[in-house]
Amino acid sequence: MNTITAEQIKEAINAFLTAQYHKKSEKEQKQLAKAEQENDPIAIAEAREALRPIQEKYQADHWFQAAEKMAGQLNFGTHTSKGIHSDAKGDNIIFSGSSVHSYIGTHSIDSTQLDASGNAAALPLAAFFEQPVSGSYLMRDVILAQLPALHGCFGTDAEHSKHYQQVFYRCLTAQPDTPSTHERNKQILWAIHPDENEYCTLVPLHPSKLTHEVYLNINHRRYSDEQKTARENRYKHPDKPQAPYQELQNLAATQLGGTKPQNISLLNSRQGGRQYLLPSIPPIFQKRAFGTVQLTKHDSSLFKSRAYRHKMRYKIKRLAEIIKDRRNNVSLREQRDDLLAEILMETFAIAAAIQQQPAGWSEDSKLNFEQSLWLDPNNPDEDHQQDREEEDWQNVVATQFADWLQSSLKEIFEKDGQIQSSDFGTPEYLYWKTAIEDAIKASQRLGEGVFQ
């Protein structure tokens, strides 16, 4: 940071003021552009006259004079009072300590990020502190470091510039000598010596810096380009290279500030008032034999579900490679049978995991009749149980498995082009169907339950 020059700081200031000018004068500039296009001298003069006070407002000397007033209207901190209650008027606190324990907290964040609350009209000063100067360094970092290069950067008058620098530094570092709380803040009486009626009053504040970091982290895991691409490839482009992506289960959110999150604080406004809540209940672990497959309520068949096809994709490709080899020898036949046995074993394990869902779960799904009898064995509906007893659903499920495997292999062959899909027909189909029928019978003999 010590290599940052006065020129870089002044460029950053000019860039900020220029951006603010264009943002605040957008309407007047459009009127000027329209007047110039229509070549209307009166309208051009009026538009330029309307722009003049805005231009003056964002001249450096004028703006820093106003910024000094803004500094008195904002309260910076890592922990805010209004995050507890929107009407709370207690002090914000800047936490800068370290901790010896390993719990995650504000001390874990390597950043000079601060939240700000107060007059919303003064928030441009907070935006100024976040103006990039050089690399990852912001104006806030430069002011806090009190670099010599700051001399004379805040306006044309050196003495005024020095004064503004001191104002900004105090604004970013000032801690109240006697922090005040408010009736809207919570209070916790922490017992020290209860027998002597001695308590310590704790006033928890909202950890804005930490919650904002959590908000950004969760949004990155849910909405970053790499996560969205991986999720899209998973469901829409199974032929493209697949990458893992993250899902956050049981995530809740609360809203601070209602429709006006800026009334709470700067960071809360940037979050649209949303504060994520992670589940705080103990995790429930379930044994997974090969990993479960989550069927959606729109899936009509386990074999046609995206989750199942995605899980089986490498085994199917490998099986296709073995079949493409026209050599007829024992080794290849054993490889084919071993791989087919793996597919069936994993399919049965997936089915067994699905069967552990709450009884009757298939009532809200579009699962076909035979597979609902198979995968929802404990459905309390009497008709359901009667159908399980009377219908030959095991044979239909075996047919559906053979249909899926046959069509999956044909699809690979058609893309490859080396073998005609028409060459791959009835004998192979019967082989798959016989294989699963034998596996079902073996499972029933062993009393495994998945096809009982």
PDB file of C-alpha atoms in Angstrom, residues 219-452:
ATOM      1  CA  ASN A 219     -24.903 -16.055  -2.757  1.00  0.00           C
ATOM      2  CA  HIS A 220     -21.628 -17.105  -4.372  1.00  0.00           C
ATOM      3  CA  ARG A 221     -22.381 -20.752  -3.617  1.00  0.00           C
ATOM      4  CA  ARG A 222     -25.902 -20.433  -5.034  1.00  0.00           C
ATOM      5  CA  TYR A 223     -25.642 -17.966  -7.909  1.00  0.00           C
ATOM      6  CA  SER A 224     -22.025 -17.707  -9.128  1.00  0.00           C
ATOM      7  CA  ASP A 225     -21.445 -18.401 -12.836  1.00  0.00           C
ATOM      8  CA  GLU A 226     -19.518 -21.632 -12.206  1.00  0.00           C
ATOM      9  CA  GLN A 227     -22.238 -22.956  -9.909  1.00  0.00           C
ATOM     10  CA  LYS A 228     -25.021 -22.054 -12.344  1.00  0.00           C
ATOM     11  CA  THR A 229     -23.098 -23.602 -15.258  1.00  0.00           C
ATOM     12  CA  ALA A 230     -22.462 -26.827 -13.327  1.00  0.00           C
ATOM     13  CA  ARG A 231     -26.127 -27.026 -12.287  1.00  0.00           C
ATOM     14  CA  GLU A 232     -27.348 -26.325 -15.840  1.00  0.00           C
ATOM     15  CA  ASN A 233     -25.015 -28.920 -17.367  1.00  0.00           C
ATOM     16  CA  ARG A 234     -26.254 -31.403 -14.819  1.00  0.00           C
ATOM     17  CA  TYR A 235     -29.884 -31.141 -15.917  1.00  0.00           C
ATOM     18  CA  LYS A 236     -29.836 -29.746 -19.457  1.00  0.00           C
ATOM     19  CA  HIS A 237     -26.513 -30.802 -20.974  1.00  0.00           C
ATOM     20  CA  PRO A 238     -25.524 -34.259 -19.663  1.00  0.00           C
ATOM     21  CA  ASP A 239     -23.091 -34.670 -22.578  1.00  0.00           C
ATOM     22  CA  LYS A 240     -20.963 -31.694 -21.465  1.00  0.00           C
ATOM     23  CA  PRO A 241     -18.187 -32.047 -18.873  1.00  0.00           C
ATOM     24  CA  GLN A 242     -19.772 -32.308 -15.438  1.00  0.00           C
ATOM     25  CA  ALA A 243     -18.556 -30.512 -12.324  1.00  0.00           C
ATOM     26  CA  PRO A 244     -19.782 -30.663  -8.736  1.00  0.00           C
ATOM     27  CA  TYR A 245     -22.006 -27.893  -7.421  1.00  0.00           C
ATOM     28  CA  GLN A 246     -23.365 -27.021  -3.997  1.00  0.00           C
ATOM     29  CA  GLU A 247     -26.906 -27.065  -2.643  1.00  0.00           C
ATOM     30  CA  LEU A 248     -27.778 -25.364   0.654  1.00  0.00           C
ATOM     31  CA  GLN A 249     -30.635 -27.208   2.311  1.00  0.00           C
ATOM     32  CA  ASN A 250     -33.136 -25.725   4.766  1.00  0.00           C
ATOM     33  CA  LEU A 251     -31.948 -22.160   4.219  1.00  0.00           C
ATOM     34  CA  ALA A 252     -34.249 -19.467   5.600  1.00  0.00           C
ATOM     35  CA  ALA A 253     -34.154 -15.678   5.436  1.00  0.00           C
ATOM     36  CA  THR A 254     -35.490 -12.814   7.477  1.00  0.00           C
ATOM     37  CA  GLN A 255     -36.120  -9.282   6.276  1.00  0.00           C
ATOM     38  CA  LEU A 256     -34.746  -6.235   8.079  1.00  0.00           C
ATOM     39  CA  GLY A 257     -36.223  -2.835   7.343  1.00  0.00           C
ATOM     40  CA  GLY A 258     -39.230  -4.019   5.336  1.00  0.00           C
ATOM     41  CA  THR A 259     -39.500  -2.104   2.078  1.00  0.00           C
ATOM     42  CA  LYS A 260     -36.845   0.414   3.192  1.00  0.00           C
ATOM     43  CA  PRO A 261     -33.755  -1.609   4.133  1.00  0.00           C
ATOM     44  CA  GLN A 262     -31.625   1.526   3.754  1.00  0.00           C
ATOM     45  CA  ASN A 263     -33.191   2.815   6.985  1.00  0.00           C
ATOM     46  CA  ILE A 264     -31.342   0.065   8.848  1.00  0.00           C
ATOM     47  CA  SER A 265     -27.837   0.368   7.453  1.00  0.00           C
ATOM     48  CA  LEU A 266     -25.689   0.531   4.346  1.00  0.00           C
ATOM     49  CA  LEU A 267     -24.849  -3.187   4.192  1.00  0.00           C
ATOM     50  CA  ASN A 268     -28.428  -4.175   4.938  1.00  0.00           C
ATOM     51  CA  SER A 269     -29.523  -2.030   2.000  1.00  0.00           C
ATOM     52  CA  ARG A 270     -27.050  -3.809  -0.291  1.00  0.00           C
ATOM     53  CA  GLN A 271     -28.579  -7.106   0.790  1.00  0.00           C
ATOM     54  CA  GLY A 272     -32.070  -5.858   0.040  1.00  0.00           C
ATOM     55  CA  GLY A 273     -32.758  -6.402   3.742  1.00  0.00           C
ATOM     56  CA  ARG A 274     -32.300 -10.185   3.416  1.00  0.00           C
ATOM     57  CA  GLN A 275     -30.477 -11.898   6.252  1.00  0.00           C
ATOM     58  CA  TYR A 276     -29.830 -15.610   5.721  1.00  0.00           C
ATOM     59  CA  LEU A 277     -30.494 -18.059   8.529  1.00  0.00           C
ATOM     60  CA  LEU A 278     -28.735 -21.425   8.540  1.00  0.00           C
ATOM     61  CA  PRO A 279     -30.411 -24.385  10.260  1.00  0.00           C
ATOM     62  CA  SER A 280     -29.282 -24.650  13.868  1.00  0.00           C
ATOM     63  CA  ILE A 281     -30.809 -28.072  14.574  1.00  0.00           C
ATOM     64  CA  PRO A 282     -28.530 -31.084  14.991  1.00  0.00           C
ATOM     65  CA  PRO A 283     -27.845 -32.852  11.679  1.00  0.00           C
ATOM     66  CA  ILE A 284     -29.658 -36.097  10.957  1.00  0.00           C
ATOM     67  CA  PHE A 285     -27.308 -38.592   9.350  1.00  0.00           C
ATOM     68  CA  GLN A 286     -28.593 -41.412   7.197  1.00  0.00           C
ATOM     69  CA  LYS A 287     -26.642 -44.373   5.950  1.00  0.00           C
ATOM     70  CA  ARG A 288     -26.107 -44.304   2.217  1.00  0.00           C
ATOM     71  CA  ALA A 289     -25.111 -47.489   0.464  1.00  0.00           C
ATOM     72  CA  PHE A 290     -24.317 -45.926  -2.917  1.00  0.00           C
ATOM     73  CA  GLY A 291     -25.710 -42.456  -2.521  1.00  0.00           C
ATOM     74  CA  THR A 292     -29.370 -41.617  -2.731  1.00  0.00           C
ATOM     75  CA  VAL A 293     -31.366 -40.355  -5.670  1.00  0.00           C
ATOM     76  CA  GLN A 294     -33.919 -37.646  -5.020  1.00  0.00           C
ATOM     77  CA  LEU A 295     -36.989 -38.046  -7.205  1.00  0.00           C
ATOM     78  CA  THR A 296     -38.897 -34.876  -7.980  1.00  0.00           C
ATOM     79  CA  LYS A 297     -42.663 -34.776  -7.852  1.00  0.00           C
ATOM     80  CA  HIS A 298     -42.643 -34.536 -11.666  1.00  0.00           C
ATOM     81  CA  ASP A 299     -40.666 -37.772 -12.249  1.00  0.00           C
ATOM     82  CA  SER A 300     -42.824 -40.527 -13.693  1.00  0.00           C
ATOM     83  CA  SER A 301     -40.120 -43.199 -13.485  1.00  0.00           C
ATOM     84  CA  LEU A 302     -36.958 -43.768 -11.494  1.00  0.00           C
ATOM     85  CA  PHE A 303     -35.168 -44.862 -14.672  1.00  0.00           C
ATOM     86  CA  LYS A 304     -36.166 -41.713 -16.564  1.00  0.00           C
ATOM     87  CA  SER A 305     -35.280 -39.327 -13.728  1.00  0.00           C
ATOM     88  CA  ARG A 306     -32.319 -37.034 -14.320  1.00  0.00           C
ATOM     89  CA  ALA A 307     -30.792 -37.923 -10.981  1.00  0.00           C
ATOM     90  CA  TYR A 308     -30.750 -41.651 -11.761  1.00  0.00           C
ATOM     91  CA  ARG A 309     -29.469 -41.242 -15.312  1.00  0.00           C
ATOM     92  CA  HIS A 310     -26.765 -38.878 -14.084  1.00  0.00           C
ATOM     93  CA  LYS A 311     -25.628 -41.361 -11.447  1.00  0.00           C
ATOM     94  CA  MET A 312     -25.505 -44.214 -13.976  1.00  0.00           C
ATOM     95  CA  ARG A 313     -23.942 -42.339 -16.882  1.00  0.00           C
ATOM     96  CA  TYR A 314     -20.345 -43.603 -16.513  1.00  0.00           C
ATOM     97  CA  LYS A 315     -21.409 -47.229 -16.043  1.00  0.00           C
ATOM     98  CA  ILE A 316     -23.611 -47.064 -19.142  1.00  0.00           C
ATOM     99  CA  LYS A 317     -20.780 -45.590 -21.207  1.00  0.00           C
ATOM    100  CA  ARG A 318     -18.451 -48.302 -19.998  1.00  0.00           C
ATOM    101  CA  LEU A 319     -21.023 -50.984 -20.813  1.00  0.00           C
ATOM    102  CA  ALA A 320     -21.392 -49.527 -24.300  1.00  0.00           C
ATOM    103  CA  GLU A 321     -17.616 -49.674 -24.813  1.00  0.00           C
ATOM    104  CA  ILE A 322     -17.591 -53.363 -23.911  1.00  0.00           C
ATOM    105  CA  ILE A 323     -20.489 -54.124 -26.268  1.00  0.00           C
ATOM    106  CA  LYS A 324     -18.809 -52.259 -29.129  1.00  0.00           C
ATOM    107  CA  ASP A 325     -15.900 -54.675 -28.926  1.00  0.00           C
ATOM    108  CA  ARG A 326     -16.944 -57.355 -31.449  1.00  0.00           C
ATOM    109  CA  ARG A 327     -14.553 -59.923 -30.077  1.00  0.00           C
ATOM    110  CA  ASN A 328     -16.414 -62.829 -28.522  1.00  0.00           C
ATOM    111  CA  ASN A 329     -14.354 -64.090 -25.623  1.00  0.00           C
ATOM    112  CA  VAL A 330     -14.871 -65.023 -22.002  1.00  0.00           C
ATOM    113  CA  SER A 331     -13.098 -61.984 -20.613  1.00  0.00           C
ATOM    114  CA  LEU A 332     -15.381 -59.490 -22.375  1.00  0.00           C
ATOM    115  CA  ARG A 333     -18.496 -61.423 -21.424  1.00  0.00           C
ATOM    116  CA  GLU A 334     -17.421 -61.463 -17.780  1.00  0.00           C
ATOM    117  CA  GLN A 335     -16.702 -57.722 -17.848  1.00  0.00           C
ATOM    118  CA  ARG A 336     -20.164 -57.092 -19.315  1.00  0.00           C
ATOM    119  CA  ASP A 337     -21.891 -59.285 -16.719  1.00  0.00           C
ATOM    120  CA  ASP A 338     -19.926 -57.764 -13.836  1.00  0.00           C
ATOM    121  CA  LEU A 339     -20.822 -54.247 -14.944  1.00  0.00           C
ATOM    122  CA  LEU A 340     -24.474 -55.179 -15.412  1.00  0.00           C
ATOM    123  CA  ALA A 341     -24.464 -56.674 -11.913  1.00  0.00           C
ATOM    124  CA  GLU A 342     -23.031 -53.394 -10.543  1.00  0.00           C
ATOM    125  CA  ILE A 343     -25.797 -51.421 -12.257  1.00  0.00           C
ATOM    126  CA  LEU A 344     -28.472 -53.678 -10.829  1.00  0.00           C
ATOM    127  CA  MET A 345     -26.964 -53.701  -7.341  1.00  0.00           C
ATOM    128  CA  GLU A 346     -26.760 -49.917  -7.250  1.00  0.00           C
ATOM    129  CA  THR A 347     -30.302 -49.635  -8.634  1.00  0.00           C
ATOM    130  CA  PHE A 348     -31.599 -51.865  -5.857  1.00  0.00           C
ATOM    131  CA  ALA A 349     -29.699 -49.844  -3.245  1.00  0.00           C
ATOM    132  CA  ILE A 350     -31.166 -46.602  -4.598  1.00  0.00           C
ATOM    133  CA  ALA A 351     -34.652 -48.119  -4.534  1.00  0.00           C
ATOM    134  CA  ALA A 352     -34.137 -49.289  -0.943  1.00  0.00           C
ATOM    135  CA  ALA A 353     -33.148 -45.749   0.091  1.00  0.00           C
ATOM    136  CA  ILE A 354     -36.197 -44.259  -1.628  1.00  0.00           C
ATOM    137  CA  GLN A 355     -38.429 -46.784   0.116  1.00  0.00           C
ATOM    138  CA  GLN A 356     -37.324 -45.292   3.460  1.00  0.00           C
ATOM    139  CA  GLN A 357     -39.208 -42.077   2.747  1.00  0.00           C
ATOM    140  CA  PRO A 358     -42.378 -41.421   4.772  1.00  0.00           C
ATOM    141  CA  ALA A 359     -45.157 -43.834   3.858  1.00  0.00           C
ATOM    142  CA  GLY A 360     -47.480 -42.409   1.236  1.00  0.00           C
ATOM    143  CA  TRP A 361     -44.904 -40.039  -0.257  1.00  0.00           C
ATOM    144  CA  SER A 362     -45.762 -41.141  -3.818  1.00  0.00           C
ATOM    145  CA  GLU A 363     -49.304 -39.740  -3.485  1.00  0.00           C
ATOM    146  CA  ASP A 364     -47.981 -36.272  -4.328  1.00  0.00           C
ATOM    147  CA  SER A 365     -45.839 -37.446  -7.263  1.00  0.00           C
ATOM    148  CA  LYS A 366     -46.421 -38.419 -10.880  1.00  0.00           C
ATOM    149  CA  LEU A 367     -44.674 -41.760 -10.459  1.00  0.00           C
ATOM    150  CA  ASN A 368     -46.185 -44.474 -12.667  1.00  0.00           C
ATOM    151  CA  PHE A 369     -48.465 -47.053 -11.104  1.00  0.00           C
ATOM    152  CA  GLU A 370     -46.047 -49.996 -10.945  1.00  0.00           C
ATOM    153  CA  GLN A 371     -43.127 -47.988  -9.581  1.00  0.00           C
ATOM    154  CA  SER A 372     -45.314 -46.337  -6.942  1.00  0.00           C
ATOM    155  CA  LEU A 373     -46.142 -49.877  -5.735  1.00  0.00           C
ATOM    156  CA  TRP A 374     -42.418 -50.711  -5.787  1.00  0.00           C
ATOM    157  CA  LEU A 375     -40.919 -47.559  -4.237  1.00  0.00           C
ATOM    158  CA  ASP A 376     -43.672 -46.697  -1.724  1.00  0.00           C
ATOM    159  CA  PRO A 377     -44.159 -50.117  -0.074  1.00  0.00           C
ATOM    160  CA  ASN A 378     -45.590 -48.830   3.218  1.00  0.00           C
ATOM    161  CA  ASN A 379     -48.279 -46.626   1.728  1.00  0.00           C
ATOM    162  CA  PRO A 380     -51.199 -46.970   4.199  1.00  0.00           C
ATOM    163  CA  ASP A 381     -53.801 -46.739   1.445  1.00  0.00           C
ATOM    164  CA  GLU A 382     -55.734 -50.044   1.370  1.00  0.00           C
ATOM    165  CA  ASP A 383     -56.109 -50.031  -2.415  1.00  0.00           C
ATOM    166  CA  HIS A 384     -52.367 -49.477  -2.730  1.00  0.00           C
ATOM    167  CA  GLN A 385     -51.602 -52.458  -0.526  1.00  0.00           C
ATOM    168  CA  GLN A 386     -54.150 -54.623  -2.326  1.00  0.00           C
ATOM    169  CA  ASP A 387     -52.585 -53.735  -5.688  1.00  0.00           C
ATOM    170  CA  ARG A 388     -49.145 -54.646  -4.334  1.00  0.00           C
ATOM    171  CA  GLU A 389     -50.492 -58.067  -3.467  1.00  0.00           C
ATOM    172  CA  GLU A 390     -52.432 -58.711  -6.655  1.00  0.00           C
ATOM    173  CA  GLU A 391     -50.547 -56.960  -9.476  1.00  0.00           C
ATOM    174  CA  ASP A 392     -47.474 -58.320 -11.257  1.00  0.00           C
ATOM    175  CA  TRP A 393     -45.657 -54.989 -10.796  1.00  0.00           C
ATOM    176  CA  GLN A 394     -42.233 -56.674 -10.435  1.00  0.00           C
ATOM    177  CA  ASN A 395     -42.402 -57.877 -14.045  1.00  0.00           C
ATOM    178  CA  VAL A 396     -43.435 -54.422 -15.287  1.00  0.00           C
ATOM    179  CA  VAL A 397     -40.583 -52.767 -13.382  1.00  0.00           C
ATOM    180  CA  ALA A 398     -38.156 -55.278 -14.942  1.00  0.00           C
ATOM    181  CA  THR A 399     -39.508 -54.360 -18.388  1.00  0.00           C
ATOM    182  CA  GLN A 400     -39.118 -50.655 -17.668  1.00  0.00           C
ATOM    183  CA  PHE A 401     -35.516 -51.200 -16.566  1.00  0.00           C
ATOM    184  CA  ALA A 402     -34.723 -53.152 -19.744  1.00  0.00           C
ATOM    185  CA  ASP A 403     -36.385 -50.455 -21.869  1.00  0.00           C
ATOM    186  CA  TRP A 404     -34.299 -47.752 -20.199  1.00  0.00           C
ATOM    187  CA  LEU A 405     -31.006 -49.640 -20.531  1.00  0.00           C
ATOM    188  CA  GLN A 406     -31.687 -50.539 -24.158  1.00  0.00           C
ATOM    189  CA  SER A 407     -32.589 -46.969 -25.138  1.00  0.00           C
ATOM    190  CA  SER A 408     -29.601 -45.532 -23.248  1.00  0.00           C
ATOM    191  CA  LEU A 409     -27.186 -47.829 -25.116  1.00  0.00           C
ATOM    192  CA  LYS A 410     -28.853 -47.158 -28.457  1.00  0.00           C
ATOM    193  CA  GLU A 411     -28.500 -43.442 -27.893  1.00  0.00           C
ATOM    194  CA  ILE A 412     -24.750 -43.846 -27.374  1.00  0.00           C
ATOM    195  CA  PHE A 413     -24.414 -46.021 -30.477  1.00  0.00           C
ATOM    196  CA  GLU A 414     -26.314 -43.566 -32.658  1.00  0.00           C
ATOM    197  CA  LYS A 415     -24.023 -40.733 -31.565  1.00  0.00           C
ATOM    198  CA  ASP A 416     -20.945 -42.877 -32.159  1.00  0.00           C
ATOM    199  CA  GLY A 417     -22.002 -43.957 -35.652  1.00  0.00           C
ATOM    200  CA  GLN A 418     -19.644 -46.942 -35.752  1.00  0.00           C
ATOM    201  CA  ILE A 419     -22.428 -49.404 -34.923  1.00  0.00           C
ATOM    202  CA  GLN A 420     -25.971 -49.127 -36.205  1.00  0.00           C
ATOM    203  CA  SER A 421     -28.550 -49.009 -33.447  1.00  0.00           C
ATOM    204  CA  SER A 422     -30.620 -51.435 -35.547  1.00  0.00           C
ATOM    205  CA  ASP A 423     -27.838 -53.999 -35.010  1.00  0.00           C
ATOM    206  CA  PHE A 424     -28.552 -53.804 -31.323  1.00  0.00           C
ATOM    207  CA  GLY A 425     -31.914 -55.361 -30.841  1.00  0.00           C
ATOM    208  CA  THR A 426     -34.061 -58.074 -29.318  1.00  0.00           C
ATOM    209  CA  PRO A 427     -31.409 -60.511 -28.023  1.00  0.00           C
ATOM    210  CA  GLU A 428     -29.697 -57.774 -26.070  1.00  0.00           C
ATOM    211  CA  TYR A 429     -33.003 -56.443 -24.767  1.00  0.00           C
ATOM    212  CA  LEU A 430     -34.008 -59.904 -23.530  1.00  0.00           C
ATOM    213  CA  TYR A 431     -30.604 -60.272 -21.926  1.00  0.00           C
ATOM    214  CA  TRP A 432     -31.119 -57.124 -19.818  1.00  0.00           C
ATOM    215  CA  LYS A 433     -34.653 -58.146 -18.859  1.00  0.00           C
ATOM    216  CA  THR A 434     -33.571 -61.628 -17.858  1.00  0.00           C
ATOM    217  CA  ALA A 435     -30.735 -60.207 -15.815  1.00  0.00           C
ATOM    218  CA  ILE A 436     -32.967 -57.999 -13.685  1.00  0.00           C
ATOM    219  CA  GLU A 437     -35.609 -60.710 -13.343  1.00  0.00           C
ATOM    220  CA  ASP A 438     -32.940 -63.070 -12.002  1.00  0.00           C
ATOM    221  CA  ALA A 439     -31.681 -60.326  -9.689  1.00  0.00           C
ATOM    222  CA  ILE A 440     -35.201 -59.717  -8.378  1.00  0.00           C
ATOM    223  CA  LYS A 441     -35.695 -63.401  -7.655  1.00  0.00           C
ATOM    224  CA  ALA A 442     -32.309 -63.592  -5.929  1.00  0.00           C
ATOM    225  CA  SER A 443     -33.183 -60.543  -3.827  1.00  0.00           C
ATOM    226  CA  GLN A 444     -36.515 -62.080  -2.836  1.00  0.00           C
ATOM    227  CA  ARG A 445     -34.849 -65.375  -1.891  1.00  0.00           C
ATOM    228  CA  LEU A 446     -32.398 -63.514   0.329  1.00  0.00           C
ATOM    229  CA  GLY A 447     -35.243 -61.565   1.926  1.00  0.00           C
ATOM    230  CA  GLU A 448     -33.624 -58.206   1.176  1.00  0.00           C
ATOM    231  CA  GLY A 449     -37.011 -56.524   1.031  1.00  0.00           C
ATOM    232  CA  VAL A 450     -36.513 -54.210  -1.900  1.00  0.00           C
ATOM    233  CA  PHE A 451     -38.816 -56.337  -4.096  1.00  0.00           C
ATOM    234  CA  GLN A 452     -40.945 -57.969  -1.394  1.00  0.00           C
TER     235      GLN A 452
END
